[in-house]
CSV table of C-alpha atoms and ligand atoms in Angstrom, one decimal:
chain,number,residue,atom,x,y,z
W,227,MET,CA,73.9,119.2,138.0
W,228,ASP,CA,72.4,115.6,136.8
W,229,VAL,CA,73.2,115.0,133.0
W,230,LEU,CA,70.6,112.8,131.7
W,231,THR,CA,72.0,110.4,128.3
W,232,LEU,CA,69.5,108.8,126.1
W,233,GLY,CA,71.1,105.7,124.2
W,234,ILE,CA,69.7,104.0,121.3
W,235,GLU,CA,71.4,101.1,120.1
W,236,SER,CA,70.4,99.0,116.8
W,237,SER,CA,73.8,97.3,115.6
W,238,CYS,CA,72.3,93.8,115.2
W,239,ASP,CA,69.2,92.2,115.8
W,240,GLU,CA,68.2,94.4,119.1
W,241,THR,CA,66.5,97.5,119.1
W,242,ALA,CA,67.1,99.5,122.4
W,243,CYS,CA,66.8,102.6,124.2
W,244,ALA,CA,67.4,104.0,127.6
W,245,VAL,CA,67.7,106.9,129.8
W,246,VAL,CA,70.8,106.7,132.3
W,247,GLN,CA,71.6,109.6,134.9
W,248,ASN,CA,75.3,110.5,135.3
W,249,GLY,CA,76.3,107.6,133.4
W,250,THR,CA,75.6,105.5,136.3
W,251,ARG,CA,72.2,105.6,137.3
W,252,ILE,CA,69.5,103.2,135.0
W,253,LEU,CA,65.9,105.3,134.6
W,254,SER,CA,64.9,103.0,131.7
W,255,SER,CA,66.0,100.6,129.6
W,256,VAL,CA,63.9,98.7,126.8
W,257,ILE,CA,65.0,96.2,124.9
W,258,SER,CA,63.0,94.8,121.9
W,259,SER,CA,65.1,91.7,120.8
W,260,GLN,CA,64.5,90.0,117.5
W,261,ALA,CA,66.4,86.9,118.1
W,262,LEU,CA,63.4,84.6,118.0
W,263,PHE,CA,62.6,85.6,114.7
W,264,HIS,CA,66.1,85.1,113.1
W,265,SER,CA,66.2,81.9,114.5
W,266,THR,CA,64.1,80.3,112.3
W,267,PHE,CA,66.7,81.3,109.7
W,268,GLY,CA,69.8,79.8,112.2
W,269,GLY,CA,71.4,83.4,112.2
W,270,VAL,CA,70.5,87.1,111.8
W,271,VAL,CA,69.3,88.1,108.5
W,272,PRO,CA,70.8,91.5,107.8
W,273,GLU,CA,67.7,92.9,105.9
W,274,LEU,CA,64.9,91.9,107.6
W,275,ALA,CA,67.0,92.9,110.8
W,276,SER,CA,67.2,96.7,109.6
W,277,ARG,CA,63.4,96.5,108.6
W,278,MET,CA,62.6,95.3,112.2
W,279,HIS,CA,64.3,97.9,113.4
W,280,VAL,CA,62.6,100.7,111.3
W,281,GLU,CA,59.2,99.2,113.0
W,282,THR,CA,60.3,99.2,116.8
W,283,ILE,CA,62.7,102.4,116.9
W,284,VAL,CA,59.9,104.7,117.5
W,285,PRO,CA,57.6,102.7,120.4
W,286,CYS,CA,61.0,101.7,122.0
W,287,VAL,CA,62.3,105.6,122.2
W,288,ARG,CA,58.6,106.5,123.6
W,289,GLU,CA,58.8,103.5,126.0
W,290,ALA,CA,62.0,104.4,127.2
W,291,LEU,CA,61.4,107.9,127.8
W,292,PHE,CA,58.0,107.0,129.2
W,293,CYS,CA,59.5,104.8,131.8
W,294,SER,CA,62.1,107.0,132.8
W,295,GLY,CA,59.4,109.8,133.8
W,296,LYS,CA,61.4,112.2,131.7
W,297,THR,CA,60.7,113.9,128.5
W,298,LEU,CA,62.9,114.5,125.6
W,299,ALA,CA,63.1,118.4,126.6
W,300,ASP,CA,65.0,116.5,129.9
W,301,ILE,CA,67.9,114.8,127.9
W,302,ASP,CA,71.3,116.6,127.6
W,303,ALA,CA,72.6,114.3,124.7
W,304,ILE,CA,71.3,112.1,122.4
W,305,CYS,CA,74.0,108.5,122.4
W,306,VAL,CA,73.7,106.4,119.6
W,307,THR,CA,75.8,103.2,118.5
W,308,LYS,CA,77.8,104.1,115.3
W,309,GLY,CA,79.6,100.9,115.0
W,310,PRO,CA,80.9,98.3,114.3
W,311,GLY,CA,77.9,96.7,113.6
W,312,LEU,CA,75.5,95.9,110.3
W,313,VAL,CA,75.2,98.6,108.4
W,314,GLY,CA,71.3,98.6,107.5
W,315,ALA,CA,70.5,97.9,111.1
W,316,LEU,CA,73.2,100.5,112.7
W,317,LEU,CA,71.6,103.1,110.1
W,318,VAL,CA,68.1,103.1,111.3
W,319,GLY,CA,69.4,104.0,115.0
W,320,ILE,CA,71.9,106.6,113.4
W,321,SER,CA,69.2,108.1,111.2
W,322,PHE,CA,66.6,108.7,113.9
W,323,SER,CA,68.7,109.7,116.5
W,324,LYS,CA,69.8,112.4,114.0
W,325,GLY,CA,66.3,113.5,113.4
W,326,LEU,CA,65.8,113.5,117.3
W,327,ALA,CA,68.7,116.0,117.5
W,328,GLU,CA,67.7,118.1,114.8
W,329,VAL,CA,64.3,118.6,116.0
W,330,SER,CA,65.0,118.8,119.9
W,331,GLY,CA,68.4,120.9,119.7
W,332,LYS,CA,70.0,118.3,121.8
W,333,PRO,CA,73.6,117.2,121.1
W,334,LEU,CA,74.4,113.9,119.2
W,335,ILE,CA,77.2,111.5,120.4
W,336,GLY,CA,78.2,108.7,118.1
W,337,VAL,CA,79.5,105.8,120.7
W,338,GLY,CA,81.6,103.0,119.6
W,339,HIS,CA,79.9,99.6,120.6
W,340,ILE,CA,82.9,97.9,122.2
W,341,ASP,CA,83.0,101.2,124.1
W,342,ALA,CA,79.7,100.9,125.1
W,343,HIS,CA,80.1,97.2,126.6
W,344,VAL,CA,82.8,98.1,128.7
W,345,ALA,CA,80.8,101.1,130.2
W,346,ALA,CA,77.8,98.6,131.1
W,347,ASN,CA,80.4,98.1,134.2
W,348,TYR,CA,79.9,101.7,135.4
W,349,LEU,CA,76.1,101.0,135.5
W,350,VAL,CA,76.5,98.4,138.3
W,351,HIS,CA,79.4,98.9,140.2
W,352,PRO,CA,80.2,102.1,141.9
W,353,ASP,CA,83.8,101.2,142.6
W,354,PHE,CA,84.7,100.7,139.0
W,355,LYS,CA,86.9,103.0,137.4
W,356,PRO,CA,90.5,103.5,135.9
W,357,PRO,CA,92.8,102.0,135.8
W,358,TYR,CA,91.7,98.5,134.6
W,359,ILE,CA,92.3,95.3,132.1
W,360,ALA,CA,89.0,94.6,130.6
W,361,LEU,CA,88.1,91.7,128.8
W,362,ILE,CA,85.8,92.1,125.9
W,363,VAL,CA,84.3,89.0,124.5
W,364,SER,CA,81.3,89.4,121.9
W,365,GLY,CA,79.7,87.8,118.8
W,366,GLY,CA,82.6,89.8,116.5
W,367,HIS,CA,85.4,90.9,119.3
W,368,THR,CA,87.7,89.2,121.5
W,369,GLU,CA,90.0,91.7,123.2
W,370,ILE,CA,92.3,92.3,126.2
W,371,VAL,CA,92.3,96.2,126.6
W,372,TYR,CA,94.1,98.1,129.2
W,373,THR,CA,92.7,101.4,130.3
W,374,PRO,CA,94.9,103.7,132.5
W,375,ASP,CA,92.2,106.3,132.6
W,376,ASP,CA,89.2,107.1,130.9
W,377,THR,CA,90.8,109.2,127.8
W,378,ARG,CA,93.0,106.3,126.9
W,379,LYS,CA,93.2,102.8,126.1
W,380,THR,CA,95.7,100.0,124.6
W,381,ILE,CA,94.8,96.8,123.2
W,382,ILE,CA,97.0,93.9,124.7
W,383,GLY,CA,95.7,91.0,123.2
W,384,ARG,CA,93.2,90.3,120.3
W,385,THR,CA,92.0,87.3,118.5
W,386,ARG,CA,93.9,86.6,115.1
W,387,ASP,CA,91.0,84.8,113.4
W,388,ASP,CA,87.5,83.8,115.3
W,389,ALA,CA,85.9,85.8,118.2
W,390,ALA,CA,85.3,83.5,121.0
W,391,GLY,CA,81.4,84.3,120.6
W,392,GLU,CA,81.7,82.9,116.9
W,393,ALA,CA,83.8,79.8,117.8
W,394,ILE,CA,81.0,79.0,120.2
W,395,ASP,CA,78.0,80.3,117.8
W,396,LYS,CA,79.4,77.9,115.4
W,397,ILE,CA,80.0,74.8,116.9
W,398,ALA,CA,76.5,75.2,119.0
W,399,ARG,CA,75.0,74.8,115.4
W,400,VAL,CA,77.1,72.0,114.5
W,401,LEU,CA,75.8,70.5,117.9
W,402,GLY,CA,72.1,71.1,117.2
W,403,LEU,CA,71.4,73.8,119.3
W,404,GLY,CA,70.2,76.3,116.7
W,405,TYR,CA,70.6,80.0,117.4
W,406,PRO,CA,71.3,82.0,119.4
W,407,GLY,CA,73.9,79.4,120.3
W,408,GLY,CA,75.8,80.9,123.0
W,409,PRO,CA,72.9,80.8,125.6
W,410,ARG,CA,71.8,77.4,124.6
W,411,MET,CA,75.4,75.8,124.9
W,412,ASP,CA,75.9,77.7,128.3
W,413,ALA,CA,72.6,75.9,129.6
W,414,ALA,CA,73.7,72.7,128.1
W,415,ALA,CA,77.1,72.8,129.7
W,416,LYS,CA,75.5,73.1,133.1
W,417,LEU,CA,74.5,69.6,133.2
W,418,GLY,CA,78.0,68.5,131.5
W,419,LYS,CA,81.9,67.3,133.1
W,420,PRO,CA,84.3,69.8,131.6
W,421,ASN,CA,87.1,67.5,131.4
W,422,SER,CA,85.3,64.7,129.1
W,423,TYR,CA,87.0,66.2,126.0
W,424,GLU,CA,89.9,67.3,125.1
W,425,PHE,CA,90.5,70.5,123.1
W,426,PRO,CA,93.8,72.3,122.3
W,427,ARG,CA,94.7,75.8,123.8
W,428,THR,CA,96.5,78.2,121.7
W,429,PHE,CA,98.9,80.7,123.1
W,430,PHE,CA,101.6,83.1,121.2
W,431,GLN,CA,105.0,83.7,122.9
W,432,GLY,CA,105.6,87.1,123.9
W,433,SER,CA,101.5,88.0,123.2
W,434,TYR,CA,98.6,88.2,124.9
W,435,ASP,CA,96.7,87.5,121.3
W,436,PHE,CA,94.0,84.6,121.0
W,437,SER,CA,93.3,82.2,118.2
W,438,PHE,CA,90.1,80.0,118.0
W,439,SER,CA,90.3,78.4,114.7
W,440,GLY,CA,92.1,75.7,115.8
W,441,LEU,CA,90.0,74.8,118.6
W,442,LYS,CA,86.9,75.3,116.3
W,443,THR,CA,88.1,72.5,113.9
W,444,ALA,CA,89.4,70.3,116.5
W,445,ALA,CA,86.1,70.4,117.5
W,446,LEU,CA,84.4,69.8,114.0
W,447,ASN,CA,87.0,67.1,113.5
W,448,ILE,CA,85.4,65.5,116.9
W,449,LEU,CA,82.2,65.8,115.7
W,450,ASN,CA,82.4,64.9,112.3
W,451,GLN,CA,84.2,61.4,113.1
W,452,SER,CA,81.7,60.9,115.4
W,453,LYS,CA,78.9,61.1,113.1
W,454,MET,CA,81.0,58.9,110.4
W,455,GLY,CA,81.7,56.2,112.9
W,456,GLY,CA,78.2,56.2,114.3
W,457,GLY,CA,79.2,57.0,117.5
W,458,GLU,CA,77.3,59.4,120.0
W,459,ILE,CA,78.1,62.7,121.1
W,460,ASN,CA,77.6,63.8,125.0
W,461,VAL,CA,76.2,67.2,123.9
W,462,ALA,CA,76.4,68.3,127.7
W,463,ASP,CA,79.5,67.0,128.0
W,464,PHE,CA,81.0,68.3,124.8
W,465,SER,CA,79.4,72.0,125.7
W,466,ALA,CA,80.6,72.0,129.1
W,467,SER,CA,84.6,70.8,128.0
W,468,TYR,CA,84.5,73.1,124.9
W,469,LEU,CA,83.4,76.3,127.0
W,470,ASN,CA,85.9,75.2,129.6
W,471,THR,CA,88.8,75.3,127.1
W,472,ILE,CA,87.8,79.1,125.9
W,473,ALA,CA,87.3,80.2,129.3
W,474,GLU,CA,90.8,79.1,130.7
W,475,THR,CA,92.2,80.6,127.5
W,476,LEU,CA,90.6,83.7,128.2
W,477,ALA,CA,91.4,83.8,131.7
W,478,GLU,CA,94.8,83.0,131.6
W,479,ASN,CA,95.8,85.8,129.1
W,480,CYS,CA,93.8,88.3,131.1
W,481,ILE,CA,95.7,87.1,134.5
W,482,LYS,CA,99.1,87.7,132.7
W,483,SER,CA,97.8,91.2,131.4
W,484,CYS,CA,96.7,92.2,134.7
W,485,LYS,CA,100.4,90.9,136.2
W,486,GLN,CA,102.2,92.7,133.2
W,487,MET,CA,100.5,96.2,133.5
W,488,ASN,CA,100.7,95.9,137.0
W,489,CYS,CA,96.8,96.3,137.5
W,490,ASP,CA,94.6,94.8,140.2
W,491,ARG,CA,91.2,95.7,138.5
W,492,LEU,CA,89.3,93.3,135.9
W,493,CYS,CA,86.5,93.6,134.1
W,494,MET,CA,84.3,91.7,131.4
W,495,ALA,CA,82.0,92.8,128.6
W,496,GLY,CA,80.0,91.7,126.0
W,497,GLY,CA,77.6,88.9,125.1
W,498,VAL,CA,79.9,85.8,125.9
W,499,SER,CA,81.0,87.4,129.5
W,500,ALA,CA,77.2,86.4,130.1
W,501,ASN,CA,78.4,82.9,130.3
W,502,SER,CA,78.5,81.3,133.2
W,503,VAL,CA,81.4,79.0,132.9
W,504,LEU,CA,83.5,81.8,131.7
W,505,ARG,CA,82.3,84.0,134.8
W,506,ASP,CA,83.4,81.3,137.2
W,507,THR,CA,86.5,80.4,135.3
W,508,MET,CA,87.5,84.2,135.4
W,509,ARG,CA,86.1,84.3,139.1
W,510,ARG,CA,88.5,81.5,139.9
W,511,HIS,CA,91.3,82.8,138.8
W,512,ALA,CA,91.0,86.5,139.9
W,513,ASP,CA,90.4,85.4,143.5
W,514,LYS,CA,93.9,83.2,143.5
W,515,ASN,CA,95.8,86.2,142.3
W,516,GLY,CA,94.2,88.9,144.5
W,517,ILE,CA,92.5,90.6,141.4
W,518,GLN,CA,89.1,92.4,141.9
W,519,LEU,CA,86.5,91.3,139.1
W,520,PHE,CA,83.8,93.1,137.7
W,521,TYR,CA,81.1,92.0,135.2
W,522,PRO,CA,77.8,93.4,134.4
W,523,PRO,CA,74.6,91.4,135.3
W,524,VAL,CA,73.8,88.9,132.2
W,525,GLU,CA,71.2,91.4,131.0
W,526,LEU,CA,73.7,93.9,130.2
W,527,CYS,CA,76.6,92.0,129.2
W,528,THR,CA,74.1,91.3,125.9
W,529,ASP,CA,73.3,94.2,123.6
W,530,ASN,CA,71.0,97.3,125.1
W,531,ALA,CA,70.9,100.9,125.2
W,532,ALA,CA,71.7,101.7,128.9
W,533,MET,CA,75.4,100.7,128.1
W,534,VAL,CA,75.4,103.4,124.8
W,535,ALA,CA,73.6,106.0,127.4
W,536,ALA,CA,77.0,105.4,130.2
W,537,ALA,CA,79.6,105.4,127.3
W,538,GLY,CA,78.1,108.6,125.7
W,539,TYR,CA,77.9,110.4,129.3
W,540,LEU,CA,81.9,109.7,129.3
W,541,SER,CA,82.1,111.3,125.8
W,542,TYR,CA,79.6,114.0,126.9
W,543,LEU,CA,82.2,115.2,129.8
W,544,LYS,CA,85.0,115.2,127.5
W,545,GLY,CA,83.2,117.8,125.1
W,546,VAL,CA,82.6,114.7,122.1
W,547,ARG,CA,79.9,115.9,120.0
W,548,ASP,CA,79.0,114.9,116.8
W,549,GLU,CA,77.6,116.6,113.7
W,550,LEU,CA,74.4,115.5,111.5
W,551,SER,CA,76.8,114.1,109.2
W,552,LEU,CA,77.6,111.3,111.5
W,553,ASN,CA,77.9,108.0,109.7
W,554,ALA,CA,77.6,104.4,110.3
W,555,GLU,CA,80.4,102.7,110.7
W,556,PRO,CA,80.0,99.1,110.1
W,557,SER,CA,83.7,98.0,110.6
W,558,LEU,CA,84.9,100.4,113.1
W,559,ARG,CA,88.0,99.3,114.1
W,560,ARG,CA,90.0,99.9,117.4
W,561,GLU,CA,93.8,100.6,117.2
W,562,ARG,CA,96.2,99.1,119.5
W,563,GLN,CA,96.8,102.2,121.1
W,564,GLU,CA,94.2,105.1,121.3
K,771,KG4,O1,77.5,91.6,122.8
K,771,KG4,P1,76.8,90.6,121.8
K,771,KG4,O2,75.5,90.7,122.7
K,771,KG4,O3,76.7,91.1,120.4
K,771,KG4,C1,77.9,91.5,119.7
K,771,KG4,O4,78.2,92.8,119.9
K,771,KG4,O5,78.6,90.6,119.2
K,771,KG4,O6,77.3,89.3,121.7
K,771,KG4,C2,76.7,88.3,121.1
K,771,KG4,C3,77.3,87.3,121.6
K,771,KG4,C4,77.1,86.0,120.8
K,771,KG4,O7,78.1,85.1,120.3
K,771,KG4,C5,76.2,85.3,121.7
K,771,KG4,O8,76.1,83.3,121.0
K,771,KG4,C6,77.2,85.4,123.0
K,771,KG4,O9,77.6,86.9,122.7
K,771,KG4,N1,76.6,84.9,123.8
K,771,KG4,C7,76.9,84.0,124.9
K,771,KG4,C8,75.7,83.9,126.0
K,771,KG4,N2,75.0,84.8,125.9
K,771,KG4,C9,75.1,85.5,124.6
K,771,KG4,N3,78.1,82.8,124.7
K,771,KG4,C10,77.8,82.3,125.9
K,771,KG4,N4,76.9,81.9,126.7
K,771,KG4,C11,75.9,83.1,127.1
K,771,KG4,N5,75.1,82.8,128.0
K,772,ZN,ZN1,77.5,93.8,121.6
C-alpha cells in the first residue's frame, strides 16, 4: 500500500508544499521563495517573512495538491517543519497544518528541519540507506552525523561557533555580493583561482568539530587592510580561495569520520551542499578514499517541502504522531547522541 505524505515548510524565507509517495517519489513540489524581496534589506526580515508565509501558504498547498493529481482525502499524513527556524515563520506552517489535520482527520507529524535536509537524499538516490555519515551544512548548522540505522544518530562533529553558511554569507556581504550570499559567491568563485589568497584552517585535536570564526576574521582583516591601503581585491579569486578553504576543512573531517566509523557511505545536506566548490572537493576526497558520496540536486539542497514529506514518511513508519498541541521549536537542538 502506497503512503502519501504532504510536506509543509515555512522555517525561513521559503513557503513550500509537496506531495511525496513512499518517502522517495516526488509527485509535486511547490516552492515560493521570498529571497528577492528580502535582498532589498540585505537579509531575512523575520516579521515580513511571517506575513508573506501567511499570504502564500494557501495557494502553495492548493497548487501542490493540484499538481500531484491527488486530493487531501488521498493523503496519509500531514508533515510540517517544527524547527529550528524563525518562530513566527514556523508558526504559520504549523498552525496551518494543525487546521488541515483537524478538518481532514489526518495524522499530524512535526519534522525537524535538519533531519528533513538529510532525507532529501532518499528522494533522488534509490540506493541511499543507513549506515551513513551525513555532512549537514546550512545557514545555521554545520554537523557531521553518523546514522547507523533510521532510528539512531550520533553527532560526531559540529561547529563551535559559526555555521559554514553564516561564514559564507557574511563575507559575501562584505565583498558586496549581496543577499543571498552563498549562490552569488559560488558564481563568483567559478571565475577565480582557489590558491590566490591564504586562509587559516581550524582543526581540533581528537575531535571532528569545526570553527569558522577565525577564518571569517582572517578574511575580514584582508579585506579591511586592502581597503585602507587602497588596494584591489579580486572578488573571483577571493571567493574561490575562501570557499576552497571551507570545502577542504569540511571534507577532511568527513573522510576522517568515515574512516573512524568504518562507514563507506557519505551524504551531504543543507543549502551549502549546493555549493559547486564543496561538491567537487567532497567528490574528489570521496573517490580517492573509496567512499560512496550522495548529494541532492541543487533545488533539493536548499529549503523545500519534498524533504519534509520524505522525513515525515520515516516518522510515519515509526508510528510518530503529534497532537494539536504541537508547537514551534525555534532553537530545536540536536543532542550528540539520539
Ligand atoms: O538549508 P538552507 O536553504 O536554509 C537553512 O536551513 O539555513 O541554507 C541556506 C544557506 C545560506 O547560508 C546560503 O547562502 C547557503 O545555504 N547556500 C549556498 C549556496 N546555495 C545556498 N552556499 C554556497 N553555495 C551555494 N550555491
Ligand atoms: Zn534549511
